[in-house]
Amino acid sequence: MTAATGTSRRRGGTADRHARIDYPRRGRRGLRRWIPSWRLALGTTLTGAGALLGICAFVYTRVDVPGENALALQESNVFYWADGSHMVSVGTVNRRNVPLSEIPVSLRNAAIAAENADFYSDSGVSFRGLGRAVSSAARGGETQGGSTITQQYVKNTYLSQEQTLSRKVKEFCIALKLDNRTSKDEILQGYLNTSWFGRGAYGVQAASNAYYGVDVDELTPSQGAYLAALLKGGNSYDPTLSAANKRRAVERWSWILDRQVKLGMMDAAERARHTTFPKPLTRSLSTTLSGQTGYLVDLAQRYVKKRTRLTDADIDRGGYQIHTTFQKDAVRRLERSVREVLDRGLAPKARKEDRHAQVGAASVRPTDGAVVAVYGGPDATEHFANNADTLGVPAGSVFKPFVLAAALEHGARSEDGSTLSVSPESFYDASDRLSAGAPTIGGPSTAPPTPYGHTPTTLRMATILSSNATFRRLGADVGSRRVEDMAVGAGMLRSSMARHNEEFPLGTSSPSAIRVATSYATFASDGIRHDPYSVTEVFRDGRPLSGLERPRGTRAMGRTVARSMTSVLSGVGLAGATSTGEPAPALLTGLASASTQQNETQRVAWFAGYSSQLSTAVTLFRSKPGGPLLPLAGLGKEESTGGNLFVTRIWYDFMGAVPAKGPGDG
């Protein structure tokens, strides 16, 4: 070998070594052969970082901040009880966005301490987090956490939740741009309104309701620290789900409080006051429409659509806060009264006559028409028709008082065609003439002896005994048009009125329980009708909707007529209490029963009446879904009332339990 050749080989070898990566390393044996040199490691790192920065720079120039995704924009509609407490959140996404000003500073600090301590000073991104994502992707795993609050907000609001490297790079670039264009407070507000907290709650307002039953601005610093702990994973830190969850929740809650002290967000003295874990509600506040809730929501939504320009599509978009007139305790007591009476008196599994029994009930405040409570059926998710608002059930004898009221208001036609003034003491004598004076025996209005010891013929006693013959004749003498106008003027809907024939005064019309209660409330309010309403206010984005002003009262009958009706109906209430064995509740006046006469064809039972504070109507009927009304004969273990006993007991049980409420109590 010549010197030139050796030199050439050495040069060639040197050139070869510089021309390619020396890996696996030549001249090394064993494990050392596979350990890269520092030059190779540094070069690879710099090359990778440069490539990553190049990719990010390319994506940054190509990707702009997109529009918010539909999920981030969607909110629930929140319904509130009359006392302002949360009733239910309805919507695909349980969220109600709130401004940062309504979120306590302590909760904001807790979230920052838990998720991104240098949030107010960073550039909106975490290079360390992006590096972990790249490393994980290189190993074939999912991308890792470590994102800033800005990045998490971008993921919640602008991107999907998929865990891929490309999504992570987009998140990184969008977060950089967003941080340059948007204030930190706006980003924090968006983050706290879009984050998931478990229990189906998106955003701090929904989470506050779900875990503590209060609005977010009522949270204590201790409760806020717990909600901040949920940002790490709602299902893993809900202490009601498992003992392990409780241990994790308590540890992270305590750590977040300590970290706030370390970061100067909370002083040690305040930290010392938060030593007991703020245990959340065992069960989340309702986001379902089961029980009576669905009926209440349906009534409120239909009322809002009727009084405003909102459409179904508008309401479905969500974001409305709807304050109702429904009193939580009254609704629950009415439901309890219905269930206890039916459970005690019916045996549908053993007796076919007790099957398919349905109850509807409504309670209205006479002073202004507020719907205080309804019973629409056993469960709104199973029995969709609202029995309190159905128009397919004949009113029967609860309609008769409006025949008498029309007679008291307008008089009745005598045999010679003149108009005869009528009072509760007027009567049809043995010659079938409408007269005034002491009751006489005989005539078409004859009824069986009563506990009062005589056979009634006065209109007062005919009302107490629900005499069909007397009211059929009285309706003809007053005129069906005037009777209908009186019933409609008092609060029933004209669309529910039946055809005018000789049976019309006996209650062939079919008003709903809500409208029957409203009409009887007109007697209680000295003849002033207040249309029923179920919503007091609706807000969206902090602004109230117009069109929901409280309905104004209108005079439906003279004050003397209304008070005369109250006098007459008080006797009906006393008779109803006596016949069922129920004691008459104190301070109740003006109680009107349904039919106190049972027959084989009876298909509906009603009891309606009022006090000065509440007017309540209860109806019972039997029907299969989509089918006609079934006979009530034989209904109940006692087999003696055809349904009248049940509606009377429900009414007395409820009215005796509900405390009086004033006009401002909702």
XYZ file of C-alpha atoms in Angstrom:
666
model
C 0.000 0.000 0.000
C 1.427 3.317 -0.993
C 1.469 6.390 1.181
C -0.912 8.108 -1.222
C -3.350 5.265 -0.993
C -3.207 5.260 2.820
C -3.728 8.980 2.890
C -6.661 8.652 0.546
C -8.282 6.011 2.723
C -7.785 8.056 5.851
C -9.322 11.078 4.141
C -12.077 8.938 2.729
C -12.729 7.465 6.149
C -12.869 10.891 7.703
C -15.208 12.059 4.966
C -17.390 9.014 5.443
C -17.611 9.545 9.156
C -18.678 13.185 8.649
C -21.094 12.310 5.857
C -23.453 10.092 7.879
C -24.766 9.738 11.426
C -22.484 7.578 13.483
C -25.262 5.471 15.042
C -25.001 2.764 16.129
C -21.562 4.024 17.099
C -18.610 2.364 15.371
C -15.639 1.471 17.430
C -17.817 0.817 20.512
C -18.848 -2.502 21.918
C -21.786 -3.692 23.977
C -24.212 -1.166 25.477
C -21.903 1.776 24.706
C -22.463 1.120 21.005
C -26.157 2.124 21.446
C -25.665 5.200 23.608
C -25.696 8.271 21.312
C -22.922 10.806 21.607
C -23.659 14.194 23.123
C -23.220 15.705 19.705
C -25.866 13.390 18.234
C -28.254 13.923 21.126
C -27.892 17.704 20.979
C -28.194 17.754 17.227
C -31.304 15.606 17.280
C -32.909 17.783 19.952
C -32.108 21.002 18.124
C -33.298 19.551 14.835
C -36.547 18.348 16.406
C -37.124 21.659 18.161
C -36.414 23.534 14.970
C -38.762 21.318 13.015
C -41.455 21.717 15.665
C -41.029 25.487 15.698
C -41.149 25.482 11.924
C -44.360 23.467 11.954
C -45.842 25.750 14.615
C -44.774 28.838 12.648
C -46.367 27.414 9.505
C -49.574 26.490 11.345
C -49.597 29.859 13.129
C -49.618 31.682 9.798
C -52.305 29.417 8.372
C -54.634 29.007 11.375
C -56.801 31.851 12.599
C -59.009 31.931 15.660
C -62.121 30.060 14.470
C -65.722 30.721 15.458
C -66.954 29.231 18.701
C -68.308 25.706 18.337
C -72.013 25.079 18.862
C -71.486 23.188 22.117
C -69.645 26.129 23.673
C -72.468 28.505 22.741
C -75.291 26.302 23.975
C -76.772 26.945 27.395
C -79.598 25.433 29.379
C -82.797 27.204 30.290
C -82.962 27.553 34.054
C -86.328 27.537 35.803
C -86.773 28.952 39.300
C -89.378 28.445 41.987
C -91.396 31.407 43.237
C -88.923 31.913 46.102
C -86.030 32.249 43.634
C -84.470 28.849 44.299
C -83.398 26.581 41.456
C -86.111 24.293 40.086
C -84.520 22.631 37.053
C -82.066 23.214 34.216
C -83.392 22.112 30.850
C -81.356 21.681 27.697
C -78.858 19.514 25.863
C -76.048 21.210 27.776
C -76.478 22.116 31.430
C -74.804 25.506 31.395
C -75.626 29.094 32.162
C -72.930 31.618 31.313
C -72.268 34.326 33.888
C -70.022 37.413 33.735
C -66.728 37.345 35.615
C -68.066 39.976 37.996
C -70.549 37.421 39.370
C -67.833 34.832 40.009
C -66.251 35.296 43.458
C -62.599 36.335 43.424
C -61.883 33.421 45.763
C -63.142 30.962 43.134
C -61.134 32.634 40.373
C -57.994 32.453 42.519
C -58.659 28.819 43.367
C -58.936 27.904 39.673
C -55.740 29.779 38.805
C -53.866 28.233 41.741
C -55.016 24.771 40.721
C -54.525 24.970 36.972
C -52.166 27.775 35.928
C -50.434 29.805 38.648
C -48.782 32.260 36.219
C -51.921 32.710 34.108
C -51.837 36.509 34.222
C -48.176 36.677 33.156
C -47.758 33.836 30.650
C -48.106 34.047 26.872
C -51.114 31.774 26.857
C -49.214 28.584 26.054
C -47.026 26.019 27.740
C -43.994 24.897 25.718
C -43.398 22.191 28.299
C -46.886 20.862 27.750
C -46.442 20.890 23.995
C -43.156 19.041 24.385
C -44.837 16.361 26.459
C -47.510 16.034 23.783
C -44.881 15.539 21.073
C -42.975 13.030 23.185
C -46.118 11.076 23.953
C -47.150 11.055 20.305
C -43.701 9.807 19.317
C -44.181 6.870 21.693
C -47.593 6.138 20.201
C -49.556 7.312 23.240
C -52.189 9.979 23.723
C -51.242 13.610 24.148
C -50.621 14.677 27.703
C -51.976 17.504 29.880
C -50.062 20.488 31.154
C -52.063 23.022 29.159
C -52.535 26.581 30.336
C -55.958 27.982 31.164
C -55.909 29.706 27.771
C -55.215 26.429 25.994
C -57.956 24.661 27.916
C -60.368 27.446 27.011
C -59.395 27.099 23.355
C -60.022 23.348 23.515
C -63.421 23.870 25.178
C -64.555 26.652 22.884
C -62.959 26.356 19.464
C -61.800 22.767 18.995
C -62.945 19.213 19.533
C -61.986 17.136 22.567
C -59.981 14.588 20.566
C -56.497 13.804 21.896
C -54.232 14.071 18.821
C -50.963 15.853 18.079
C -52.501 17.906 15.265
C -55.268 19.146 17.560
C -52.653 19.983 20.204
C -50.618 22.029 17.724
C -53.744 23.916 16.599
C -54.637 24.539 20.240
C -51.131 25.901 20.852
C -51.249 28.319 17.927
C -54.801 29.517 18.510
C -53.995 30.084 22.199
C -51.049 32.305 21.226
C -53.210 34.397 18.934
C -56.091 34.557 21.383
C -53.776 35.721 24.170
C -52.643 38.595 21.953
C -56.169 39.633 21.019
C -58.179 39.014 24.200
C -57.813 40.197 27.778
C -56.926 37.712 30.470
C -60.188 38.409 32.295
C -62.199 37.537 29.188
C -60.264 34.307 28.786
C -60.757 33.390 32.452
C -64.463 34.152 32.211
C -64.791 31.963 29.125
C -62.788 29.166 30.719
C -64.896 29.081 33.884
C -68.103 29.141 31.823
C -67.133 26.295 29.474
C -65.280 23.826 31.709
C -66.890 20.550 32.696
C -67.327 19.927 36.425
C -69.068 16.550 36.486
C -72.739 15.832 37.247
C -73.546 17.025 33.739
C -72.625 20.592 34.701
C -70.756 22.861 32.297
C -69.519 26.131 33.775
C -69.304 27.372 37.347
C -72.945 28.480 37.550
C -74.297 25.032 36.690
C -71.676 23.450 38.956
C -72.678 25.683 41.872
C -76.278 24.571 41.460
C -75.361 20.926 40.976
C -73.063 20.587 43.997
C -74.323 23.185 46.479
C -77.770 24.291 45.306
C -76.836 27.983 45.134
C -75.856 30.508 42.485
C -72.148 30.966 41.942
C -72.007 34.365 43.644
C -73.116 32.705 46.903
C -70.195 30.251 47.090
C -67.807 30.402 50.027
C -64.018 30.305 49.441
C -64.012 26.727 50.734
C -66.717 25.655 48.292
C -64.936 27.505 45.484
C -61.742 25.566 46.217
C -63.669 22.310 45.881
C -65.143 23.336 42.528
C -61.616 24.195 41.380
C -60.583 20.656 42.346
C -63.261 19.306 39.993
C -61.486 20.914 37.012
C -59.036 18.039 37.159
C -61.846 15.553 36.540
C -65.412 15.792 37.816
C -66.121 12.077 38.062
C -62.871 11.423 39.923
C -63.427 14.064 42.598
C -67.143 13.725 43.385
C -67.063 12.417 46.976
C -70.588 11.016 46.729
C -69.511 8.398 44.181
C -66.910 6.437 46.167
C -64.615 6.469 49.182
C -61.590 6.823 46.883
C -63.180 9.864 45.257
C -63.765 11.428 48.646
C -60.134 10.911 49.647
C -58.886 12.476 46.407
C -61.360 15.360 46.682
C -60.374 16.229 50.258
C -56.655 16.062 49.441
C -56.913 18.251 46.358
C -59.286 20.726 48.068
C -56.797 21.126 50.920
C -53.865 21.435 48.509
C -55.635 24.184 46.525
C -56.263 26.207 49.678
C -52.629 25.793 50.764
C -51.412 26.727 47.306
C -53.415 29.955 47.389
C -51.587 30.851 50.595
C -48.259 30.026 48.957
C -49.073 32.209 45.945
C -50.234 35.113 48.125
C -53.885 34.791 47.100
C -55.092 33.987 50.619
C -53.618 34.837 53.995
C -52.905 32.189 56.615
C -55.615 33.481 58.949
C -58.321 32.946 56.343
C -56.894 29.549 55.431
C -57.189 28.543 59.069
C -60.946 29.148 58.896
C -61.382 26.525 56.165
C -60.563 23.242 57.856
C -63.780 21.303 57.268
C -64.347 19.874 53.812
C -67.476 21.533 52.294
C -69.466 18.385 51.600
C -71.591 18.837 48.465
C -75.213 17.782 48.065
C -75.690 14.041 47.989
C -77.688 14.354 44.805
C -77.397 16.954 42.100
C -80.247 19.426 41.729
C -82.665 18.327 39.077
C -81.810 18.499 35.417
C -84.633 16.104 34.525
C -88.329 16.576 33.895
C -89.596 13.657 35.969
C -92.359 13.887 38.558
C -94.291 17.160 38.434
C -91.346 19.150 37.057
C -92.127 18.417 33.423
C -95.698 19.663 33.801
C -94.502 22.875 35.456
C -91.881 23.518 32.775
C -94.405 22.895 29.998
C -96.892 25.354 31.533
C -94.194 28.001 32.004
C -92.800 27.632 28.473
C -96.223 27.841 26.866
C -97.030 30.936 28.902
C -93.754 32.597 27.848
C -94.384 31.851 24.172
C -97.919 33.214 24.454
C -96.863 36.476 26.095
C -93.618 37.137 24.197
C -92.360 36.700 20.645
C -90.202 33.713 21.504
C -90.551 30.631 19.333
C -89.760 27.007 20.120
C -86.462 27.445 18.281
C -85.590 30.470 20.408
C -86.254 28.602 23.638
C -84.360 25.532 22.415
C -81.249 27.672 21.929
C -81.253 28.148 25.694
C -79.771 30.784 27.934
C -83.040 31.929 29.505
C -83.642 32.307 33.241
C -87.348 31.772 33.816
C -88.838 32.727 37.181
C -92.158 31.019 37.863
C -95.048 31.456 40.291
C -94.906 27.823 41.435
C -94.379 27.382 45.165
C -92.099 24.440 45.865
C -93.788 23.375 49.107
C -97.287 23.720 47.654
C -96.431 21.574 44.616
C -94.941 18.879 46.816
C -97.855 18.932 49.238
C -100.401 18.683 46.441
C -98.541 15.721 44.975
C -98.347 14.095 48.392
C -102.081 14.637 48.998
C -102.987 12.992 45.690
C -100.704 10.014 46.193
C -101.670 9.353 49.795
C -105.419 9.512 49.108
C -105.187 7.287 46.039
C -102.814 4.808 47.681
C -105.160 4.529 50.642
C -108.340 4.118 48.600
C -107.398 2.325 45.383
C -106.029 -1.131 44.637
C -105.393 -1.132 40.874
C -103.446 -4.407 40.944
C -106.310 -6.259 42.610
C -109.407 -4.470 41.278
C -110.031 -3.732 37.599
C -112.423 -0.907 38.552
C -109.484 0.963 40.097
C -107.270 0.854 37.017
C -106.587 3.843 34.759
C -107.632 6.384 37.415
C -106.258 9.851 36.655
C -106.155 12.978 38.810
C -105.582 16.580 37.782
C -105.425 19.496 40.201
C -104.506 23.164 40.238
C -104.272 25.883 42.868
C -104.473 29.591 41.984
C -104.021 32.708 44.139
C -107.248 34.793 44.034
C -105.541 38.139 44.616
C -103.624 38.102 41.313
C -104.115 34.801 39.416
C -100.686 33.294 40.136
C -100.666 29.523 39.564
C -99.265 28.259 42.857
C -99.331 24.493 42.270
C -100.504 21.886 39.795
C -100.715 18.123 39.759
C -100.517 16.965 36.170
C -100.263 13.219 36.653
C -98.005 10.600 38.242
C -94.857 11.461 36.233
C -94.313 13.838 33.315
C -91.800 11.480 31.679
C -94.317 8.612 31.634
C -97.742 10.316 31.494
C -97.284 13.128 29.004
C -100.740 14.727 29.116
C -101.057 17.383 31.806
C -104.254 16.490 33.677
C -104.322 19.949 35.270
C -104.554 21.609 31.861
C -106.604 19.147 29.844
C -109.783 20.317 28.093
C -111.424 16.916 27.646
C -113.053 16.449 31.065
C -116.641 17.725 31.563
C -117.039 20.086 34.496
C -120.216 18.553 35.864
C -121.591 20.173 38.988
C -118.693 22.585 39.514
C -120.224 24.508 36.594
C -123.576 25.039 38.331
C -122.444 27.975 40.522
C -121.957 30.027 37.359
C -125.576 29.371 36.420
C -126.611 30.737 39.810
C -124.158 33.664 39.518
C -125.630 34.581 36.125
C -129.099 34.465 37.658
C -128.054 36.697 40.556
C -126.366 39.126 38.141
C -128.991 39.309 35.398
C -132.167 37.835 36.848
C -134.311 35.129 35.255
C -137.167 35.141 32.785
C -140.589 34.665 34.330
C -143.602 32.974 32.716
C -144.968 36.307 31.442
C -141.679 37.173 29.796
C -140.566 39.735 32.336
C -137.237 39.548 34.191
C -137.462 38.420 37.793
C -134.758 39.367 40.300
C -133.152 36.298 41.860
C -131.576 35.720 45.266
C -130.137 32.581 46.891
C -133.456 32.230 48.700
C -135.525 32.161 45.522
C -137.143 28.826 44.731
C -139.275 26.959 42.223
C -142.646 26.224 43.812
C -144.958 23.289 43.248
C -146.303 24.988 40.139
C -142.789 25.143 38.683
C -142.653 28.923 39.003
C -139.610 30.858 40.244
C -140.690 32.599 43.438
C -139.268 34.148 46.584
C -140.009 33.321 50.190
C -139.912 30.269 52.426
C -139.141 26.875 50.871
C -142.116 24.791 49.822
C -142.467 21.059 49.603
C -142.836 19.436 46.222
C -142.054 20.567 42.721
C -139.412 19.336 40.286
C -136.530 20.392 42.532
C -137.535 17.948 45.285
C -134.476 16.176 46.697
C -133.923 13.584 49.441
C -133.882 14.828 53.040
C -130.567 16.317 54.141
C -128.809 16.658 57.518
C -130.581 20.002 57.810
C -133.898 18.253 58.401
C -135.982 19.466 55.477
C -136.446 19.048 51.763
C -134.663 21.944 49.976
C -136.116 23.955 47.150
C -134.286 27.276 47.472
C -131.494 27.938 45.012
C -129.095 27.932 47.955
C -130.128 24.433 48.979
C -130.390 23.259 45.362
C -126.728 24.254 44.987
C -125.737 22.387 48.144
C -127.591 19.281 46.957
C -126.544 19.765 43.306
C -130.082 19.432 42.029
C -130.015 18.762 38.301
C -133.710 19.517 37.813
C -133.475 22.942 39.422
C -130.353 23.992 37.508
C -131.633 22.674 34.218
C -134.698 24.936 34.610
C -132.707 27.870 36.028
C -130.274 27.729 33.115
C -133.148 27.884 30.658
C -134.696 30.829 32.467
C -131.427 32.776 32.641
C -130.340 31.887 29.102
C -127.393 29.777 27.982
C -125.598 32.778 26.458
C -125.614 34.657 29.756
C -124.505 31.545 31.617
C -121.623 31.046 29.198
C -120.629 34.704 29.389
C -120.582 34.501 33.185
C -118.380 31.379 33.165
C -116.010 32.854 30.576
C -115.948 36.204 32.318
C -115.008 34.460 35.564
C -112.041 32.743 33.916
C -113.014 29.758 31.788
C -112.055 29.644 28.118
C -114.783 30.128 25.544
C -113.208 27.345 23.492
C -114.037 24.926 26.310
C -117.767 25.745 26.314
C -120.179 23.047 25.160
C -123.154 23.244 22.799
C -126.130 25.125 24.197
C -128.876 22.636 25.033
C -130.900 21.738 28.093
C -127.911 19.866 29.578
C -125.556 22.828 29.219
C -126.257 24.243 32.722
C -125.335 20.853 34.226
C -121.706 21.113 33.185
C -121.221 19.581 29.743
C -118.432 22.115 29.087
C -114.872 20.953 29.689
C -112.636 23.604 31.306
C -109.269 22.601 32.722
C -108.563 22.357 36.434
C -106.478 25.537 36.135
C -109.431 27.409 34.636
C -111.919 26.024 37.159
C -109.632 27.154 39.988
C -109.285 30.561 38.299
C -113.055 30.944 37.943
C -113.696 30.098 41.577
C -110.947 32.542 42.537
C -113.114 35.245 40.963
C -115.734 34.606 43.653
C -113.012 34.888 46.300
C -111.794 38.231 44.922
C -115.216 39.909 45.101
C -115.929 39.431 41.408
C -112.573 40.578 39.970
C -111.114 38.064 37.521
C -107.345 37.663 37.355
C -106.175 35.575 34.412
C -103.862 32.750 35.471
C -100.157 33.333 34.991
C -97.194 31.106 35.740
C -94.124 33.256 34.943
C -93.091 36.512 36.601
C -89.823 37.332 34.789
C -87.549 35.986 32.070
C -83.940 37.089 31.656
C -81.341 36.491 28.974
C -77.859 37.941 29.057
C -78.893 39.869 32.146
C -81.751 41.672 30.363
C -85.466 41.120 31.124
C -87.910 40.207 28.372
C -90.925 42.436 27.854
C -94.503 41.224 27.656
C -94.581 39.470 31.007
C -96.236 42.144 33.069
C -98.696 40.775 35.621
C -102.212 40.498 34.083
C -104.589 43.215 35.239
C -107.844 42.242 36.929
C -111.206 42.824 35.259
C -114.639 42.823 36.854
C -116.631 39.741 35.945
C -119.618 40.189 38.285
C -120.864 42.547 40.919
C -119.343 42.441 44.379
C -122.707 41.589 45.931
C -123.104 38.642 43.553
C -119.624 37.329 44.365
C -120.212 37.581 48.089
C -123.597 35.891 47.771
C -121.900 33.025 45.931
C -119.333 32.728 48.712
C -122.199 32.535 51.219
C -123.922 29.794 49.213
C -120.772 27.797 48.524
C -119.735 27.833 52.163
C -122.693 25.532 52.763
C -121.486 23.225 50.005
C -118.094 23.022 51.667
C -119.630 22.187 55.010
C -121.771 19.495 53.415
C -118.738 18.077 51.621
C -116.741 17.894 54.839
C -119.616 16.191 56.625
C -120.131 13.594 53.907
C -116.471 12.546 53.794
C -115.759 12.660 57.493
C -113.089 15.308 56.934
C -112.990 18.240 59.371
C -113.433 21.602 57.667
C -110.083 23.460 57.810
C -110.059 26.669 59.780
C -110.523 29.930 57.853
C -111.777 28.223 54.700
C -114.822 29.722 53.076
C -116.572 29.135 49.790
C -116.130 25.430 49.201
C -117.886 23.942 46.190
C -118.109 20.208 45.715
C -118.525 18.368 42.472
C -121.383 15.926 42.135
C -122.671 14.765 45.470
C -124.911 12.318 43.667
C -123.533 9.055 42.377
C -124.986 7.175 39.444
C -123.962 4.317 37.215
C -122.965 6.573 34.308
C -120.772 9.028 36.237
C -117.407 9.411 34.519
C -115.922 12.488 36.209
C -115.620 13.685 39.796
C -114.718 17.251 40.758
C -114.196 19.235 43.914
C -113.451 22.934 43.641
C -113.389 25.644 46.241
C -111.454 28.514 47.691
C -110.284 30.377 50.714
C -109.253 34.018 50.713
C -105.702 32.878 49.919
C -106.098 29.956 47.511
C -108.565 28.567 44.996
C -108.101 24.891 44.217
C -109.811 22.499 41.814
C -109.361 18.719 41.774
C -110.726 16.354 39.133
C -110.658 12.569 38.840
C -111.526 10.412 35.848
C -110.622 7.062 34.317
C -109.206 6.741 30.822
C -106.751 4.763 28.776
C -104.285 6.720 26.614
C -106.188 8.054 23.616
C -109.439 6.421 24.735
C -112.772 7.733 26.017
C -113.605 8.348 29.658
C -114.496 5.184 31.550
C -117.240 4.849 34.194
C -116.332 5.598 37.804
C -118.914 3.173 39.193
C -117.264 0.797 41.633
C -114.093 2.866 41.926
C -112.330 2.464 45.249
C -112.271 -0.084 48.024
C -115.243 1.614 49.690
C -117.254 1.376 46.435
C -119.640 4.108 47.481
C -118.732 7.399 45.921
C -117.828 6.987 42.273
C -114.781 9.213 42.757
C -116.349 12.037 44.771
C -114.800 10.837 47.995
C -111.282 10.948 46.531
C -111.391 14.466 45.090
C -112.951 15.794 48.299
C -110.296 14.190 50.487
C -107.489 15.402 48.239
C -108.865 18.951 48.346
C -109.278 19.040 52.106
C -105.900 17.435 52.754
C -104.111 19.932 50.514
C -105.990 23.054 51.547
C -105.556 22.231 55.197
C -101.791 21.825 54.742
C -100.882 24.834 52.601
C -100.100 27.993 54.574
C -101.574 31.304 53.516
C -99.477 33.334 51.064
C -99.736 37.011 50.311
C -99.624 38.695 46.908
C -95.879 39.246 47.086
C -94.943 35.731 48.154
C -95.128 34.230 44.685
